Amino acid sequence: IWTLAMVGENFVNDARNIKTYKDQTGNLRSSIGYIIARDGNIIQENIEGKAEGRAQAKEIANEVLRENNKGFVLIVVAGMEYAAAVESKGYDVITGSVPAAKALLKLKIKEYSL
């Protein structure tokens, strides 16, 4: 769980610190977060910020969790409904942070497998 949390925290920090778009209300950046679940039950989360952003992020994360409810899962999310539209215009909301998160997770799994 600690490794998933570390990867999630790094992802959130990276995604929130990318300044390729102007977040006028603060809702989009505050909707960036993660949850960790085991067999469909949330055991840890980091979804902070403004109430509207938090609510949207939790809703999206729970939708993804319903479809991915076996074993341990780390779900990263930008919950505002317009996040994909912002990304489609060439701005980086979360997509650019995914490769580093995947690489870190693979590295940690490899370290623990030795």
Short mmCIF file of C-alpha atoms in Angstrom, two decimals:
data_model
loop_
_atom_site.label_atom_id
_atom_site.label_comp_id
_atom_site.label_asym_id
_atom_site.label_seq_id
_atom_site.Cartn_x
_atom_site.Cartn_y
_atom_site.Cartn_z
CA ILE A 1 0.00 0.00 0.00
CA TRP A 2 2.85 2.35 0.85
CA THR A 3 4.28 2.03 -2.67
CA LEU A 4 0.94 2.77 -4.30
CA ALA A 5 0.51 5.81 -2.04
CA MET A 6 3.99 7.07 -2.92
CA VAL A 7 3.27 6.71 -6.63
CA GLY A 8 -0.10 8.41 -6.18
CA GLU A 9 1.41 11.31 -4.24
CA ASN A 10 4.14 11.80 -6.86
CA PHE A 11 1.52 11.73 -9.60
CA VAL A 12 -0.68 14.33 -7.88
CA ASN A 13 2.27 16.63 -7.17
CA ASP A 14 3.53 16.38 -10.75
CA ALA A 15 0.10 16.95 -12.29
CA ARG A 16 -0.80 19.87 -10.04
CA ASN A 17 2.55 21.57 -10.67
CA ILE A 18 2.28 21.46 -14.47
CA LYS A 19 1.18 24.93 -15.50
CA THR A 20 0.20 24.45 -19.14
CA TYR A 21 -3.31 25.84 -18.59
CA LYS A 22 -4.88 28.63 -16.56
CA ASP A 23 -7.13 27.15 -13.87
CA GLN A 24 -9.47 30.10 -13.37
CA THR A 25 -11.64 28.59 -10.62
CA GLY A 26 -9.12 26.19 -9.10
CA ASN A 27 -11.59 23.33 -9.56
CA LEU A 28 -9.61 21.47 -12.23
CA ARG A 29 -6.36 21.26 -10.28
CA SER A 30 -8.21 20.45 -7.07
CA SER A 31 -9.98 17.58 -8.82
CA ILE A 32 -6.63 15.84 -9.42
CA GLY A 33 -6.12 13.04 -6.95
CA TYR A 34 -5.97 9.31 -6.38
CA ILE A 35 -7.56 6.46 -4.52
CA ILE A 36 -6.12 3.11 -3.52
CA ALA A 37 -8.52 0.22 -3.19
CA ARG A 38 -8.39 -3.47 -2.47
CA ASP A 39 -11.09 -5.70 -3.90
CA GLY A 40 -13.36 -2.72 -4.49
CA ASN A 41 -12.93 -1.15 -1.05
CA ILE A 42 -11.18 2.21 -0.78
CA ILE A 43 -8.36 2.02 1.75
CA GLN A 44 -6.64 5.35 1.08
CA GLU A 45 -7.26 8.49 -0.92
CA ASN A 46 -5.82 11.89 -1.65
CA ILE A 47 -8.46 14.08 -3.18
CA GLU A 48 -8.13 17.56 -1.73
CA GLY A 49 -8.97 21.10 -2.68
CA LYS A 50 -12.22 22.85 -3.49
CA ALA A 51 -15.47 21.04 -2.70
CA GLU A 52 -16.71 20.88 -6.29
CA GLY A 53 -13.42 19.50 -7.59
CA ARG A 54 -13.25 16.93 -4.78
CA ALA A 55 -16.80 15.75 -5.36
CA GLN A 56 -16.27 15.34 -9.11
CA ALA A 57 -12.97 13.49 -8.60
CA LYS A 58 -14.49 11.08 -6.08
CA GLU A 59 -17.41 10.38 -8.39
CA ILE A 60 -15.13 9.61 -11.36
CA ALA A 61 -12.76 7.51 -9.24
CA ASN A 62 -15.66 5.46 -7.90
CA GLU A 63 -16.94 4.86 -11.44
CA VAL A 64 -13.52 3.53 -12.44
CA LEU A 65 -13.32 1.45 -9.26
CA ARG A 66 -16.62 -0.29 -10.02
CA GLU A 67 -15.04 -1.58 -13.24
CA ASN A 68 -11.67 -2.42 -11.63
CA ASN A 69 -12.54 -4.05 -8.33
CA LYS A 70 -10.18 -7.02 -8.07
CA GLY A 71 -6.97 -6.92 -6.05
CA PHE A 72 -5.09 -3.71 -5.34
CA VAL A 73 -5.71 -0.73 -7.62
CA LEU A 74 -4.37 2.79 -7.81
CA ILE A 75 -6.75 5.12 -9.62
CA VAL A 76 -5.55 8.58 -10.59
CA VAL A 77 -8.07 11.11 -11.75
CA ALA A 78 -8.84 14.65 -12.84
CA GLY A 79 -12.48 14.71 -11.91
CA MET A 80 -13.87 17.83 -13.54
CA GLU A 81 -16.03 16.95 -16.53
CA TYR A 82 -14.09 19.35 -18.76
CA ALA A 83 -10.63 17.88 -18.02
CA ALA A 84 -10.64 15.86 -21.25
CA ALA A 85 -11.68 18.94 -23.25
CA VAL A 86 -8.76 20.90 -21.80
CA GLU A 87 -6.38 18.06 -22.70
CA SER A 88 -7.86 17.81 -26.21
CA LYS A 89 -6.77 21.42 -26.79
CA GLY A 90 -3.15 20.42 -26.17
CA TYR A 91 -2.91 21.31 -22.49
CA ASP A 92 -1.55 18.81 -19.99
CA VAL A 93 -3.91 18.18 -17.08
CA ILE A 94 -2.78 14.68 -16.06
CA THR A 95 -1.63 12.81 -19.17
CA GLY A 96 1.96 14.02 -18.93
CA SER A 97 2.25 12.75 -15.36
CA VAL A 98 1.18 9.19 -16.19
CA PRO A 99 4.47 7.92 -17.74
CA ALA A 100 6.53 8.92 -14.68
CA ALA A 101 4.00 7.30 -12.36
CA LYS A 102 4.05 4.07 -14.38
CA ALA A 103 7.85 4.04 -14.45
CA LEU A 104 8.08 4.60 -10.69
CA LEU A 105 5.58 1.82 -10.00
CA LYS A 106 7.44 -0.61 -12.28
CA LEU A 107 10.73 0.28 -10.59
CA LYS A 108 9.31 -0.31 -7.11
CA ILE A 109 7.72 -3.62 -8.12
CA LYS A 110 11.05 -4.74 -9.58
CA GLU A 111 12.88 -3.71 -6.38
CA TYR A 112 10.45 -5.69 -4.23
CA SER A 113 10.68 -8.72 -6.52
CA LEU A 114 14.40 -9.18 -5.96
#
